[in-house]
mmCIF file of C-alpha atoms and ligand atoms in Angstrom:
data_model
loop_
_atom_site.group_PDB
_atom_site.id
_atom_site.type_symbol
_atom_site.label_atom_id
_atom_site.label_comp_id
_atom_site.label_asym_id
_atom_site.label_seq_id
_atom_site.Cartn_x
_atom_site.Cartn_y
_atom_site.Cartn_z
ATOM 1 C CA MET A 7 5.673 5.573 -17.396
ATOM 2 C CA ALA A 8 5.508 9.248 -16.623
ATOM 3 C CA ILE A 9 2.399 10.141 -14.694
ATOM 4 C CA ASP A 10 2.295 13.769 -15.740
ATOM 5 C CA HIS A 11 -1.172 14.621 -14.569
ATOM 6 C CA VAL A 12 -0.815 13.828 -10.882
ATOM 7 C CA LEU A 13 -0.184 16.579 -8.401
ATOM 8 C CA THR A 14 3.301 17.988 -8.471
ATOM 9 C CA ASP A 15 4.627 20.087 -5.660
ATOM 10 C CA GLY A 16 7.634 21.306 -7.558
ATOM 11 C CA ARG A 17 10.076 19.168 -5.585
ATOM 12 C CA GLY A 18 10.243 16.408 -8.173
ATOM 13 C CA PRO A 19 8.936 12.869 -7.917
ATOM 14 C CA LEU A 20 8.669 11.126 -4.563
ATOM 15 C CA LEU A 21 9.206 7.668 -5.977
ATOM 16 C CA GLN A 22 10.567 6.595 -9.316
ATOM 17 C CA THR A 23 11.597 3.319 -10.865
ATOM 18 C CA HIS A 24 13.735 2.927 -13.963
ATOM 19 C CA ASP A 25 13.586 -0.340 -15.901
ATOM 20 C CA LEU A 26 12.966 -2.340 -12.766
ATOM 21 C CA THR A 27 13.327 -6.024 -13.584
ATOM 22 C CA LYS A 28 12.930 -9.290 -11.687
ATOM 23 C CA ALA A 29 12.856 -12.905 -12.839
ATOM 24 C CA TYR A 30 12.177 -16.097 -10.916
ATOM 25 C CA GLY A 31 14.101 -18.780 -12.781
ATOM 26 C CA GLY A 32 13.119 -18.234 -16.397
ATOM 27 C CA LEU A 33 9.920 -16.366 -15.512
ATOM 28 C CA LEU A 34 10.169 -12.610 -16.022
ATOM 29 C CA VAL A 35 7.843 -11.272 -13.341
ATOM 30 C CA THR A 36 8.763 -7.575 -13.482
ATOM 31 C CA ASP A 37 9.805 -6.515 -16.954
ATOM 32 C CA HIS A 38 11.538 -3.125 -17.237
ATOM 33 C CA VAL A 39 8.940 -1.281 -15.195
ATOM 34 C CA SER A 40 9.426 2.487 -15.079
ATOM 35 C CA LEU A 41 6.977 4.498 -13.052
ATOM 36 C CA THR A 42 6.787 7.804 -11.253
ATOM 37 C CA LEU A 43 4.747 8.838 -8.216
ATOM 38 C CA GLU A 44 4.465 12.507 -7.353
ATOM 39 C CA ALA A 45 3.297 14.003 -4.080
ATOM 40 C CA GLY A 46 -0.422 13.439 -3.629
ATOM 41 C CA ALA A 47 -0.577 10.623 -6.185
ATOM 42 C CA ARG A 48 -3.539 8.260 -5.973
ATOM 43 C CA HIS A 49 -2.348 5.509 -8.250
ATOM 44 C CA ALA A 50 -3.940 2.087 -8.777
ATOM 45 C CA VAL A 51 -2.113 -0.910 -10.220
ATOM 46 C CA LEU A 52 -4.368 -3.425 -11.922
ATOM 47 C CA GLY A 53 -3.750 -6.675 -13.711
ATOM 48 C CA PRO A 54 -4.720 -10.314 -13.805
ATOM 49 C CA ASN A 55 -3.658 -12.784 -11.133
ATOM 50 C CA GLY A 56 0.061 -13.441 -11.497
ATOM 51 C CA ALA A 57 0.719 -10.211 -13.428
ATOM 52 C CA GLY A 58 3.447 -9.232 -10.976
ATOM 53 C CA LYS A 59 1.603 -6.647 -8.892
ATOM 54 C CA SER A 60 2.663 -7.932 -5.465
ATOM 55 C CA THR A 61 6.180 -8.511 -6.745
ATOM 56 C CA LEU A 62 6.318 -4.863 -7.796
ATOM 57 C CA VAL A 63 5.272 -3.784 -4.291
ATOM 58 C CA GLY A 64 7.847 -6.240 -2.900
ATOM 59 C CA LEU A 65 10.580 -4.687 -5.034
ATOM 60 C CA LEU A 66 9.575 -1.158 -4.038
ATOM 61 C CA SER A 67 9.474 -2.006 -0.349
ATOM 62 C CA GLY A 68 12.695 -4.016 -0.431
ATOM 63 C CA VAL A 69 11.202 -7.394 0.467
ATOM 64 C CA VAL A 70 12.148 -8.653 -2.999
ATOM 65 C CA GLU A 71 15.532 -7.893 -4.537
ATOM 66 C CA SER A 72 15.592 -6.680 -8.131
ATOM 67 C CA ASP A 73 17.837 -8.156 -10.818
ATOM 68 C CA SER A 74 18.370 -4.836 -12.556
ATOM 69 C CA GLY A 75 16.975 -1.343 -12.776
ATOM 70 C CA LYS A 76 16.811 1.423 -10.232
ATOM 71 C CA ILE A 77 14.496 2.694 -7.495
ATOM 72 C CA MET A 78 14.746 6.335 -6.415
ATOM 73 C CA LEU A 79 13.004 7.729 -3.329
ATOM 74 C CA MET A 80 13.033 11.518 -3.140
ATOM 75 C CA GLY A 81 16.141 11.623 -5.290
ATOM 76 C CA ARG A 82 17.962 8.976 -3.234
ATOM 77 C CA ASP A 83 18.957 5.680 -4.853
ATOM 78 C CA ILE A 84 17.399 3.005 -2.618
ATOM 79 C CA THR A 85 17.736 0.075 -5.018
ATOM 80 C CA ARG A 86 19.921 -1.855 -2.573
ATOM 81 C CA THR A 87 18.635 -0.295 0.647
ATOM 82 C CA ALA A 88 17.216 -2.726 3.234
ATOM 83 C CA SER A 89 13.457 -2.589 3.743
ATOM 84 C CA ALA A 90 13.674 -1.289 7.347
ATOM 85 C CA ALA A 91 15.783 1.636 6.161
ATOM 86 C CA ARG A 92 13.285 2.326 3.359
ATOM 87 C CA VAL A 93 10.588 2.594 6.020
ATOM 88 C CA ARG A 94 12.721 5.114 7.911
ATOM 89 C CA HIS A 95 13.017 7.125 4.707
ATOM 90 C CA GLY A 96 9.211 7.197 4.372
ATOM 91 C CA LEU A 97 8.412 4.262 2.087
ATOM 92 C CA VAL A 98 5.848 2.060 3.853
ATOM 93 C CA ARG A 99 3.697 -0.852 2.701
ATOM 94 C CA THR A 100 0.857 -3.053 3.796
ATOM 95 C CA PHE A 101 0.560 -6.697 2.830
ATOM 96 C CA GLN A 102 -1.995 -8.634 0.741
ATOM 97 C CA ILE A 103 -2.360 -11.040 3.640
ATOM 98 C CA SER A 104 -2.886 -9.722 7.140
ATOM 99 C CA ASN A 105 0.401 -9.146 8.936
ATOM 100 C CA LEU A 106 -0.693 -8.232 12.482
ATOM 101 C CA PHE A 107 0.274 -9.506 15.915
ATOM 102 C CA PRO A 108 -3.024 -11.325 16.564
ATOM 103 C CA ARG A 109 -2.535 -11.712 20.347
ATOM 104 C CA LEU A 110 -1.615 -8.088 20.990
ATOM 105 C CA THR A 111 -4.231 -5.404 21.497
ATOM 106 C CA VAL A 112 -5.083 -3.011 18.712
ATOM 107 C CA LEU A 113 -3.262 -0.244 20.585
ATOM 108 C CA ASP A 114 -0.160 -2.360 21.140
ATOM 109 C CA ASN A 115 -0.028 -3.309 17.473
ATOM 110 C CA VAL A 116 0.279 0.393 16.657
ATOM 111 C CA LEU A 117 2.623 1.082 19.594
ATOM 112 C CA VAL A 118 5.090 -1.482 18.269
ATOM 113 C CA ALA A 119 5.256 0.520 15.041
ATOM 114 C CA VAL A 120 5.491 3.863 16.854
ATOM 115 C CA CYS A 121 8.401 2.489 18.919
ATOM 116 C CA GLN A 122 10.046 1.324 15.709
ATOM 117 C CA ARG A 123 9.726 4.812 14.213
ATOM 118 C CA LYS A 124 10.968 6.609 17.314
ATOM 119 C CA GLY A 125 13.771 4.125 17.897
ATOM 120 C CA GLY A 126 12.434 3.193 21.355
ATOM 121 C CA SER A 127 11.900 -0.236 22.867
ATOM 122 C CA TYR A 128 8.409 -1.678 22.951
ATOM 123 C CA ARG A 129 9.451 -3.984 25.813
ATOM 124 C CA LEU A 130 10.601 -0.985 27.809
ATOM 125 C CA LEU A 131 7.435 0.880 26.983
ATOM 126 C CA ARG A 132 5.388 -1.850 28.708
ATOM 127 C CA SER A 133 7.257 -1.373 31.957
ATOM 128 C CA VAL A 134 7.290 2.400 31.996
ATOM 129 C CA SER A 135 4.161 4.388 32.593
ATOM 130 C CA GLY A 136 5.516 7.483 30.834
ATOM 131 C CA HIS A 137 5.996 7.817 27.106
ATOM 132 C CA ARG A 138 2.806 9.826 26.788
ATOM 133 C CA ASP A 139 3.909 10.982 23.342
ATOM 134 C CA TYR A 140 4.104 7.381 22.107
ATOM 135 C CA LEU A 141 0.570 6.770 23.314
ATOM 136 C CA ASP A 142 -0.702 10.042 21.884
ATOM 137 C CA SER A 143 0.828 9.195 18.556
ATOM 138 C CA ALA A 144 -0.713 5.699 18.472
ATOM 139 C CA GLU A 145 -4.120 6.860 19.675
ATOM 140 C CA GLY A 146 -4.143 9.719 17.179
ATOM 141 C CA VAL A 147 -3.754 7.296 14.299
ATOM 142 C CA LEU A 148 -6.418 4.951 15.716
ATOM 143 C CA GLU A 149 -8.757 7.913 16.041
ATOM 144 C CA GLN A 150 -8.045 8.900 12.466
ATOM 145 C CA LEU A 151 -9.053 5.456 11.185
ATOM 146 C CA GLY A 152 -12.091 5.040 13.432
ATOM 147 C CA LEU A 153 -10.450 2.314 15.545
ATOM 148 C CA ILE A 154 -10.085 4.147 18.833
ATOM 149 C CA ASP A 155 -13.010 2.371 20.522
ATOM 150 C CA ASP A 156 -11.410 -0.976 19.624
ATOM 151 C CA ARG A 157 -8.021 -0.158 21.163
ATOM 152 C CA TRP A 158 -8.240 -2.659 24.055
ATOM 153 C CA LYS A 159 -9.407 -5.542 21.872
ATOM 154 C CA LEU A 160 -6.975 -8.177 20.666
ATOM 155 C CA ALA A 161 -6.239 -7.743 16.964
ATOM 156 C CA GLU A 162 -7.621 -11.227 16.322
ATOM 157 C CA GLU A 163 -10.969 -10.209 17.841
ATOM 158 C CA LEU A 164 -11.570 -7.588 15.153
ATOM 159 C CA ALA A 165 -13.710 -8.335 12.114
ATOM 160 C CA TYR A 166 -11.433 -8.904 9.124
ATOM 161 C CA GLY A 167 -12.248 -5.545 7.534
ATOM 162 C CA ARG A 168 -11.194 -3.773 10.713
ATOM 163 C CA GLN A 169 -8.004 -5.831 10.836
ATOM 164 C CA ARG A 170 -7.160 -4.426 7.415
ATOM 165 C CA LEU A 171 -7.869 -0.945 8.778
ATOM 166 C CA LEU A 172 -5.492 -1.662 11.643
ATOM 167 C CA GLU A 173 -2.791 -2.513 9.129
ATOM 168 C CA MET A 174 -3.382 0.855 7.538
ATOM 169 C CA ALA A 175 -3.141 2.479 10.985
ATOM 170 C CA ILE A 176 0.206 0.767 11.588
ATOM 171 C CA ALA A 177 1.469 1.955 8.215
ATOM 172 C CA LEU A 178 0.290 5.512 8.945
ATOM 173 C CA SER A 179 1.956 5.528 12.347
ATOM 174 C CA LEU A 180 5.274 5.076 10.530
ATOM 175 C CA HIS A 181 4.726 8.518 8.937
ATOM 176 C CA PRO A 182 4.952 7.467 5.296
ATOM 177 C CA LYS A 183 5.630 9.821 2.431
ATOM 178 C CA VAL A 184 4.793 7.006 0.035
ATOM 179 C CA LEU A 185 2.288 4.335 1.038
ATOM 180 C CA LEU A 186 2.011 1.065 -0.865
ATOM 181 C CA LEU A 187 -1.210 -0.871 -0.322
ATOM 182 C CA ASP A 188 -1.393 -4.447 -1.585
ATOM 183 C CA GLU A 189 -5.091 -5.175 -2.064
ATOM 184 C CA PRO A 190 -6.303 -3.371 1.064
ATOM 185 C CA ALA A 191 -9.755 -4.926 0.716
ATOM 186 C CA ALA A 192 -8.591 -8.471 -0.133
ATOM 187 C CA GLY A 193 -10.667 -11.062 1.685
ATOM 188 C CA VAL A 194 -12.922 -8.418 3.206
ATOM 189 C CA PRO A 195 -16.649 -9.179 2.919
ATOM 190 C CA GLY A 196 -18.581 -6.821 0.634
ATOM 191 C CA SER A 197 -20.462 -5.380 3.589
ATOM 192 C CA GLU A 198 -17.181 -4.116 5.112
ATOM 193 C CA THR A 199 -15.351 -2.818 2.009
ATOM 194 C CA GLY A 200 -17.007 0.618 2.254
ATOM 195 C CA VAL A 201 -15.178 1.232 5.520
ATOM 196 C CA ILE A 202 -11.834 0.513 3.845
ATOM 197 C CA ILE A 203 -12.533 2.821 0.909
ATOM 198 C CA ASP A 204 -13.710 5.574 3.274
ATOM 199 C CA ALA A 205 -10.454 5.211 5.204
ATOM 200 C CA MET A 206 -8.385 5.307 2.022
ATOM 201 C CA GLU A 207 -10.142 8.476 0.931
ATOM 202 C CA LYS A 208 -9.341 10.132 4.254
ATOM 203 C CA LEU A 209 -5.602 9.423 4.116
ATOM 204 C CA PRO A 210 -3.559 12.655 4.228
ATOM 205 C CA ARG A 211 -3.352 14.233 0.782
ATOM 206 C CA ASP A 212 0.395 14.788 0.914
ATOM 207 C CA ILE A 213 1.094 11.045 1.058
ATOM 208 C CA ALA A 214 1.578 9.483 -2.364
ATOM 209 C CA ILE A 215 -0.388 6.246 -2.537
ATOM 210 C CA LEU A 216 0.056 3.293 -4.826
ATOM 211 C CA THR A 217 -2.621 0.661 -4.334
ATOM 212 C CA ILE A 218 -3.147 -2.703 -5.935
ATOM 213 C CA GLU A 219 -6.823 -3.114 -6.535
ATOM 214 C CA HIS A 220 -9.097 -5.576 -8.314
ATOM 215 C CA ASP A 221 -12.381 -3.813 -7.647
ATOM 216 C CA MET A 222 -13.152 -1.329 -10.417
ATOM 217 C CA ASN A 223 -15.562 0.584 -8.220
ATOM 218 C CA VAL A 224 -12.759 1.227 -5.752
ATOM 219 C CA VAL A 225 -10.437 2.264 -8.581
ATOM 220 C CA ARG A 226 -12.976 4.733 -9.957
ATOM 221 C CA ARG A 227 -13.686 6.200 -6.546
ATOM 222 C CA PHE A 228 -10.155 6.401 -5.234
ATOM 223 C CA ALA A 229 -7.571 6.567 -8.006
ATOM 224 C CA THR A 230 -6.685 9.468 -10.252
ATOM 225 C CA SER A 231 -4.218 7.421 -12.295
ATOM 226 C CA VAL A 232 -3.892 3.782 -13.224
ATOM 227 C CA THR A 233 -1.304 1.323 -14.493
ATOM 228 C CA ILE A 234 -2.316 -1.995 -15.979
ATOM 229 C CA LEU A 235 0.296 -4.703 -15.636
ATOM 230 C CA ALA A 236 0.266 -7.903 -17.657
ATOM 231 C CA ALA A 237 2.957 -10.567 -17.469
ATOM 232 C CA GLY A 238 5.205 -8.142 -15.598
ATOM 233 C CA ARG A 239 5.019 -5.342 -18.167
ATOM 234 C CA ILE A 240 3.219 -2.042 -18.129
ATOM 235 C CA MET A 241 0.493 -2.438 -20.764
ATOM 236 C CA VAL A 242 -0.959 1.000 -20.333
ATOM 237 C CA SER A 243 -0.858 3.789 -17.827
ATOM 238 C CA GLY A 244 -2.482 7.178 -17.434
ATOM 239 C CA ALA A 245 -5.384 9.145 -15.991
ATOM 240 C CA VAL A 246 -8.136 6.912 -14.664
ATOM 241 C CA HIS A 247 -10.842 8.335 -16.924
ATOM 242 C CA ASP A 248 -8.655 7.960 -20.040
ATOM 243 C CA ILE A 249 -7.830 4.354 -19.192
ATOM 244 C CA MET A 250 -11.433 3.467 -18.442
ATOM 245 C CA ALA A 251 -12.578 5.190 -21.636
ATOM 246 C CA SER A 252 -9.959 3.543 -23.847
ATOM 247 C CA GLU A 253 -11.661 1.204 -26.301
ATOM 248 C CA ASP A 254 -8.610 -1.070 -26.338
ATOM 249 C CA VAL A 255 -8.559 -1.402 -22.571
ATOM 250 C CA ARG A 256 -12.313 -1.920 -22.416
ATOM 251 C CA ALA A 257 -12.164 -4.584 -25.093
ATOM 252 C CA LEU A 258 -9.180 -6.342 -23.594
ATOM 253 C CA TYR A 259 -9.793 -6.016 -19.899
ATOM 254 C CA LEU A 260 -13.025 -4.505 -18.840
ATOM 255 C CA GLY A 261 -15.726 -6.325 -20.787
ATOM 256 C CA ARG A 262 -18.966 -4.615 -21.696
ATOM 257 C CA SER A 263 -20.074 -3.960 -18.161
ATOM 258 C CA GLY A 264 -16.941 -1.978 -17.397
ATOM 259 C CA HIS A 265 -16.078 -4.440 -14.660
ATOM 260 C CA ALA A 266 -12.638 -5.981 -14.961
ATOM 261 C CA ARG A 267 -12.729 -9.500 -16.274
ATOM 262 C CA PHE A 268 -9.869 -10.201 -13.923
ATOM 263 C CA ALA A 269 -11.726 -8.658 -11.005
ATOM 264 C CA LYS A 270 -11.002 -11.669 -8.883
ATOM 265 C CA SER A 271 -9.300 -10.896 -5.662
ATOM 266 C CA SER A 272 -7.070 -13.629 -4.351
ATOM 267 C CA SER A 273 -5.759 -14.170 -0.891
ATOM 268 C CA THR A 274 -2.407 -15.543 -1.936
HETATM 269 N N1 LIG B 10 9.073 -16.164 -4.497
HETATM 270 C C1 LIG B 10 8.661 -16.546 -5.717
HETATM 271 N N2 LIG B 10 9.270 -17.575 -6.348
HETATM 272 C C2 LIG B 10 8.884 -17.981 -7.578
HETATM 273 N N3 LIG B 10 7.878 -17.397 -8.278
HETATM 274 C C3 LIG B 10 7.225 -16.382 -7.702
HETATM 275 C C4 LIG B 10 7.574 -15.906 -6.386
HETATM 276 N N4 LIG B 10 6.745 -14.869 -6.072
HETATM 277 C C5 LIG B 10 5.921 -14.719 -7.126
HETATM 278 N N5 LIG B 10 6.196 -15.623 -8.088
HETATM 279 C C6 LIG B 10 5.517 -15.735 -9.382
HETATM 280 O O1 LIG B 10 5.582 -14.463 -9.976
HETATM 281 C C7 LIG B 10 4.379 -14.197 -10.691
HETATM 282 C C8 LIG B 10 3.796 -12.887 -10.187
HETATM 283 O O2 LIG B 10 3.351 -13.047 -8.857
HETATM 284 P P1 LIG B 10 2.693 -11.873 -8.037
HETATM 285 O O3 LIG B 10 2.375 -12.410 -6.698
HETATM 286 O O4 LIG B 10 3.567 -10.683 -8.124
HETATM 287 O O5 LIG B 10 1.380 -11.615 -8.878
HETATM 288 P P2 LIG B 10 0.104 -10.693 -8.545
HETATM 289 O O6 LIG B 10 -0.107 -9.842 -9.745
HETATM 290 O O7 LIG B 10 0.286 -10.021 -7.245
HETATM 291 O O8 LIG B 10 -1.059 -11.781 -8.458
HETATM 292 P P3 LIG B 10 -2.398 -11.816 -7.538
HETATM 293 O O9 LIG B 10 -3.407 -10.981 -8.279
HETATM 294 O O10 LIG B 10 -2.752 -13.256 -7.558
HETATM 295 O O11 LIG B 10 -2.056 -11.306 -6.186
HETATM 296 C C9 LIG B 10 3.468 -15.397 -10.485
HETATM 297 O O12 LIG B 10 3.599 -16.240 -11.597
HETATM 298 C C10 LIG B 10 4.032 -16.030 -9.238
HETATM 299 O O13 LIG B 10 3.780 -17.414 -9.240
HETATM 300 MG MG1 LIG B 11 -0.730 -10.054 -5.424
#
């Protein structure tokens, strides 16, 4: 899949996969997936439950090991690179299920990530009053996502929508060049999803974003390009307005209302 219409900065693609493939037993979950993300990409991956969306994010982030195919990050082959090293190279993800330290404060959750990025020790940070730059960095990200007033709360005390925002803050504090979001609004009550979309829209433009999303309204608002996965394969991919306008896609996936028939978020 070549996403030709997304912003290009002349330095070539940020992230590219070539024939990426993964099977669990006899079940082909990722079937020769080739995709390209350029700088500034706002790309949504859609597909029914079990289509292989989370597995794709797992393969990209290094949590799942591919059987064959290649993953390139800024021209570097990272197919066999450990996930922590991928993060250091600028490839960062969030999870479909919340992945926070519930008993740490909001600020500390971000500080752990800042320490990870800067190679410092979080334990040491607690005993040293200095490290103003670590704090500045963490507070800057919390400010950016509207979480600064919550910084002394425990993560578990936040409403679920704000917990998802905190995950985004943690990801941002790792200074991603490519950010992978696995259903950022999964499990979030309708009344809180607006906050998540607002935050997504405010993410720095130079970060390429691939998000898994079930909600068509979010896709229309946020994404400029879309891939539809089914049974591990790319069914169709292209500019969001072309995909939404395609009679085939509408007939197969969107129903008359334009809402995805598979628009059922799961928390698995
Ligand atoms: N570790 C695993 N072992 C065996 N099968 C797995 C494993 N992880 C995922 N699968 C299977 O791979 C298929 C794709 O799963 P995946 O979680 O990638 O789908 P998804 O598109 O993210 O679905 P959802 O919309 O429900 O989040 C499913 O059939 C799932 O049961
Ligand atoms: Mg999933």
